[in-house]
């Protein structure tokens, strides 16, 4: 069975983008893979996080993942900071990756913005830590949204250079798993920008804990154009906002753009938006309810994470110890 690794930052409430681009696919992949699901708090502090809030957000993220159907018994759910191997291997990868490679990372450019000099070194080296997350387990498949594609290419470059530099065939090639019509969910306010938990405008996203009225209002206010929906998928090409809403609908109903347009093509946005809002409420309300139920017993969530970290470390520690031996660290 192939081993899967994927992660999510506890830097806020997960969005519909996280759900459709990643979490929902994680749950589907559990049937025929051995999976590690990681709440990546080391990644979260690349941008300052209030310490108390970070603890709470980490637990909440774990609860949301459980509520979405992540299975912590047959698979492993844990916090990144609880397994030392990630940071240990990341340091080695900091020394393998080249500045030129990191300079090409578009996500760093987006996140650092104009004030690049003031970004943390961690934000810059972030993809090296991500590579370490995956390679510490010899995972070979990584389900992510489309925005992580470039980071996974870098993770493969790092593995190849490590293997080449040390004359070994140790780290494996990884394959991105980017699934479905919502691999890149866009902002509800701007169809050219990614939906993100850190966007300053709450109106730009659906949060997984939004109540029914909030969801309906956000969808009603979502930016669109004045034309009715096209009848063919090609008609979405120059219409990013329309394409985004149709993609969300398609993902939630397990079809594709053409499938949605066969039903809704030619309609105005009013009735389509109201069908979409109903669908979102139907799919997301049970997740919010289950998250609340789980968080009523925070000790139980923490126990799941503790158990996950122990089992994760049992896999990663020997792999990272071998990497340390290969680079020449003396076990004195
Ligand atoms: P993060 O926390 O930004 O997002 C978690 C997952 O959600 C996906 N995603 C989206 N998919 C579709 N549309 C969107 N608008 C959208 N926004 C986010 C992301 O692609 C991701 O799959 N660096 C990663 C976390 C990470 C990781 C890893 C992932 C750390 N180590 C190792 C895979 C393997 C991140 O910041 O994800």
XYZ file of C-alpha atoms in Angstrom, residues 10-326:
317
model
C -3.663 25.856 11.919
C -3.565 29.528 10.991
C -7.321 30.075 11.134
C -10.638 28.361 10.526
C -10.365 26.076 7.479
C -12.186 27.329 4.401
C -14.265 25.746 1.695
C -11.047 25.850 -0.386
C -9.225 23.671 2.141
C -12.205 21.332 2.266
C -12.747 20.867 -1.483
C -9.105 21.149 -2.516
C -7.700 18.906 0.185
C -9.586 17.522 3.192
C -12.434 15.881 1.276
C -9.915 14.126 -0.958
C -7.918 12.986 2.069
C -10.981 11.194 3.363
C -11.555 9.471 0.013
C -7.930 8.317 -0.199
C -8.056 6.634 3.207
C -9.733 3.552 1.698
C -6.668 2.338 -0.143
C -3.604 4.097 1.313
C -1.703 4.311 4.555
C -2.162 7.965 5.531
C -0.478 10.540 7.751
C -2.448 13.763 8.314
C -0.543 16.574 9.954
C -1.573 19.886 11.514
C 1.513 21.905 10.600
C 2.062 24.331 13.462
C 5.766 24.799 12.611
C 4.626 26.184 9.270
C 2.012 28.394 10.936
C 4.607 30.394 12.916
C 6.372 31.518 9.736
C 3.894 34.368 10.223
C 3.469 35.543 13.843
C 0.719 33.709 15.747
C -0.548 34.604 19.173
C 0.653 31.648 21.323
C -2.658 31.000 23.114
C -4.605 31.319 19.897
C -2.223 28.948 18.113
C -2.803 26.234 20.708
C -6.546 26.621 20.382
C -6.448 26.748 16.573
C -4.330 23.593 16.440
C -6.861 21.682 18.517
C -9.748 23.138 16.509
C -8.099 22.150 13.240
C -7.712 18.596 14.503
C -11.394 18.570 15.512
C -12.475 19.837 12.088
C -10.418 17.144 10.362
C -12.002 14.474 12.553
C -15.456 15.935 11.861
C -14.759 15.755 8.106
C -14.029 12.037 8.377
C -10.295 11.764 8.961
C -9.814 8.363 10.614
C -7.241 8.520 13.432
C -7.340 4.788 14.161
C -6.552 3.207 10.819
C -4.460 6.261 9.881
C -2.439 8.849 11.802
C -3.466 12.398 12.805
C -0.910 14.493 14.690
C 0.707 17.879 15.299
C 3.930 18.616 13.437
C 5.704 20.179 16.442
C 5.091 17.003 18.443
C 7.385 14.962 16.194
C 10.955 16.263 16.309
C 11.975 14.530 13.085
C 10.354 17.260 10.935
C 12.584 20.054 12.219
C 15.663 17.818 12.217
C 15.290 16.817 8.589
C 14.287 20.355 7.591
C 17.691 21.595 8.743
C 19.448 19.082 6.523
C 17.208 20.134 3.622
C 18.024 23.815 4.299
C 21.552 22.816 3.445
C 20.572 20.837 0.331
C 18.121 23.291 -1.300
C 19.640 26.153 -3.287
C 18.754 29.829 -2.858
C 17.979 30.006 -6.558
C 15.305 27.336 -6.182
C 13.574 29.121 -3.317
C 13.773 32.448 -5.142
C 11.399 30.980 -7.724
C 8.648 30.084 -5.229
C 5.574 32.092 -6.172
C 3.856 31.557 -2.807
C 6.712 33.292 -0.985
C 6.463 36.216 -3.376
C 2.696 36.428 -2.795
C 2.911 36.124 0.976
C 5.915 38.374 1.518
C 4.464 40.969 -0.847
C 6.263 44.270 -1.174
C 7.834 44.066 2.279
C 10.143 41.170 1.444
C 13.002 42.372 3.654
C 10.714 42.084 6.646
C 9.471 38.518 5.974
C 10.728 35.817 8.344
C 13.532 33.502 7.234
C 11.113 30.694 8.086
C 8.615 31.921 5.499
C 11.357 31.774 2.893
C 12.583 28.300 3.911
C 9.010 27.028 4.343
C 9.107 24.683 1.292
C 12.177 22.904 2.722
C 10.227 22.070 5.871
C 7.357 20.874 3.719
C 9.752 18.577 1.843
C 10.993 17.264 5.195
C 7.410 16.549 6.319
C 6.915 14.235 3.386
C 10.342 12.635 3.045
C 10.622 11.900 6.786
C 8.015 9.195 6.182
C 9.148 8.047 2.731
C 5.630 9.013 1.620
C 5.089 8.800 -2.145
C 1.706 10.463 -2.707
C 0.657 13.910 -1.497
C -2.938 15.116 -1.925
C -3.038 18.932 -2.083
C -4.789 21.834 -3.780
C -3.306 23.250 -6.947
C -1.442 26.037 -5.082
C 1.005 23.512 -3.576
C 2.176 22.044 -6.896
C 5.364 24.108 -7.079
C 6.337 23.181 -3.512
C 6.029 19.493 -4.348
C 8.269 19.899 -7.389
C 10.830 21.453 -5.068
C 10.468 18.519 -2.660
C 11.418 16.226 -5.536
C 14.388 18.422 -6.491
C 15.609 18.262 -2.884
C 15.294 14.470 -2.748
C 17.202 14.109 -6.013
C 19.992 16.426 -4.944
C 20.334 14.706 -1.575
C 20.528 11.308 -3.280
C 23.035 12.628 -5.812
C 25.246 14.484 -3.294
C 25.494 11.500 -0.949
C 25.542 8.844 -3.673
C 22.479 7.020 -2.380
C 18.971 6.133 -3.480
C 17.358 7.062 -0.180
C 14.606 9.675 -0.594
C 11.772 8.735 -2.921
C 10.083 10.553 -5.753
C 6.693 11.926 -4.712
C 3.585 12.297 -6.788
C 1.165 15.186 -6.218
C -2.477 14.101 -6.067
C -4.579 17.054 -7.241
C -8.191 15.982 -7.582
C -11.523 17.262 -8.825
C -13.096 20.439 -10.221
C -12.276 22.514 -7.098
C -8.499 22.077 -6.828
C -8.271 25.878 -6.778
C -11.269 27.521 -5.117
C -11.200 31.272 -5.673
C -12.194 34.217 -3.483
C -15.910 35.071 -3.562
C -14.963 38.735 -4.010
C -12.358 38.308 -6.759
C -12.325 35.317 -9.092
C -8.625 35.760 -9.826
C -7.501 35.400 -6.175
C -7.313 32.162 -4.196
C -9.818 31.670 -1.343
C -7.684 31.832 1.796
C -8.066 31.575 5.589
C -5.779 34.581 5.934
C -7.638 36.936 3.543
C -8.570 40.085 5.517
C -12.119 40.000 4.100
C -14.356 37.374 5.713
C -16.782 37.895 2.798
C -14.155 36.393 0.469
C -14.510 32.888 1.871
C -16.833 30.284 3.376
C -15.471 29.088 6.719
C -16.258 25.535 7.736
C -17.962 26.862 10.873
C -20.177 29.473 9.153
C -23.861 29.091 10.017
C -26.581 28.696 7.394
C -27.517 32.402 7.260
C -23.889 33.481 6.867
C -23.327 30.991 4.047
C -26.471 32.121 2.230
C -25.503 35.795 2.573
C -21.921 35.285 1.395
C -23.054 33.329 -1.657
C -25.765 35.869 -2.461
C -23.166 38.649 -2.321
C -20.516 36.684 -4.232
C -19.204 38.650 -7.195
C -20.581 37.536 -10.578
C -21.067 39.027 -14.029
C -24.400 40.103 -15.564
C -24.681 37.245 -18.116
C -26.691 34.079 -17.412
C -24.716 30.844 -16.897
C -23.376 29.393 -20.158
C -24.717 26.092 -21.431
C -21.268 24.678 -22.287
C -18.145 24.426 -20.087
C -16.129 26.397 -22.699
C -18.329 29.394 -21.944
C -16.706 29.671 -18.497
C -13.252 30.369 -19.917
C -13.196 34.169 -19.531
C -15.563 34.252 -16.552
C -13.529 33.455 -13.417
C -16.308 34.149 -10.905
C -18.861 32.031 -12.758
C -16.295 29.284 -13.231
C -15.518 29.306 -9.512
C -19.144 28.936 -8.377
C -19.813 26.212 -10.944
C -16.629 24.408 -9.835
C -17.732 24.503 -6.194
C -21.154 23.155 -7.133
C -19.560 20.429 -9.254
C -17.235 19.305 -6.451
C -20.073 19.172 -3.919
C -22.237 17.053 -6.223
C -19.363 14.854 -7.479
C -19.711 15.928 -11.089
C -17.803 18.309 -13.401
C -18.435 21.751 -14.934
C -20.364 20.250 -17.868
C -22.525 18.212 -15.490
C -23.554 21.336 -13.544
C -24.228 23.332 -16.710
C -26.416 20.562 -18.104
C -28.721 21.290 -15.162
C -28.214 25.036 -14.579
C -26.881 26.390 -17.913
C -28.908 29.350 -19.239
C -30.222 30.267 -15.763
C -29.513 33.578 -14.079
C -27.241 33.681 -11.076
C -30.100 34.316 -8.611
C -31.617 30.819 -8.695
C -28.213 29.164 -9.154
C -26.791 30.919 -6.114
C -29.742 29.913 -4.008
C -29.315 26.234 -5.059
C -25.595 26.499 -4.282
C -26.217 28.005 -0.845
C -28.689 25.208 0.017
C -26.153 22.617 -1.086
C -23.377 24.187 0.984
C -25.547 24.330 4.087
C -26.541 20.686 3.611
C -22.890 19.575 3.305
C -21.240 21.874 5.856
C -23.750 22.042 8.719
C -23.063 18.450 9.888
C -19.306 19.199 9.936
C -19.806 22.288 12.093
C -22.089 20.345 14.460
C -19.646 17.466 14.813
C -16.714 19.872 15.359
C -18.611 21.538 18.203
C -19.401 18.164 19.742
C -15.746 17.084 19.609
C -14.486 20.355 21.087
C -16.747 19.926 24.095
C -14.136 17.363 25.215
C -10.754 18.934 24.346
C -8.910 16.272 26.362
C -10.186 13.584 24.001
C -8.971 15.501 20.935
C -5.550 15.967 22.566
C -5.389 12.243 23.350
C -5.970 11.420 19.667
C -3.138 13.798 18.730
C -0.771 12.382 21.347
C -1.349 8.867 20.142
C -0.878 10.017 16.529
C 2.446 11.706 17.347
C 3.782 8.542 18.970
C 2.906 6.446 15.950
C 4.226 9.077 13.519
C 7.533 9.341 15.378
C 7.929 5.567 15.263
C 7.953 5.814 11.451
C 9.933 9.038 11.017
C 12.646 8.668 13.662
C 14.518 5.755 12.030
C 14.282 7.364 8.565
C 15.663 10.672 9.805
C 18.343 8.883 11.884
C 19.471 7.177 8.669
C 19.542 10.522 6.814
C 21.719 11.918 9.629
C 24.070 8.961 9.329
C 24.267 9.458 5.554
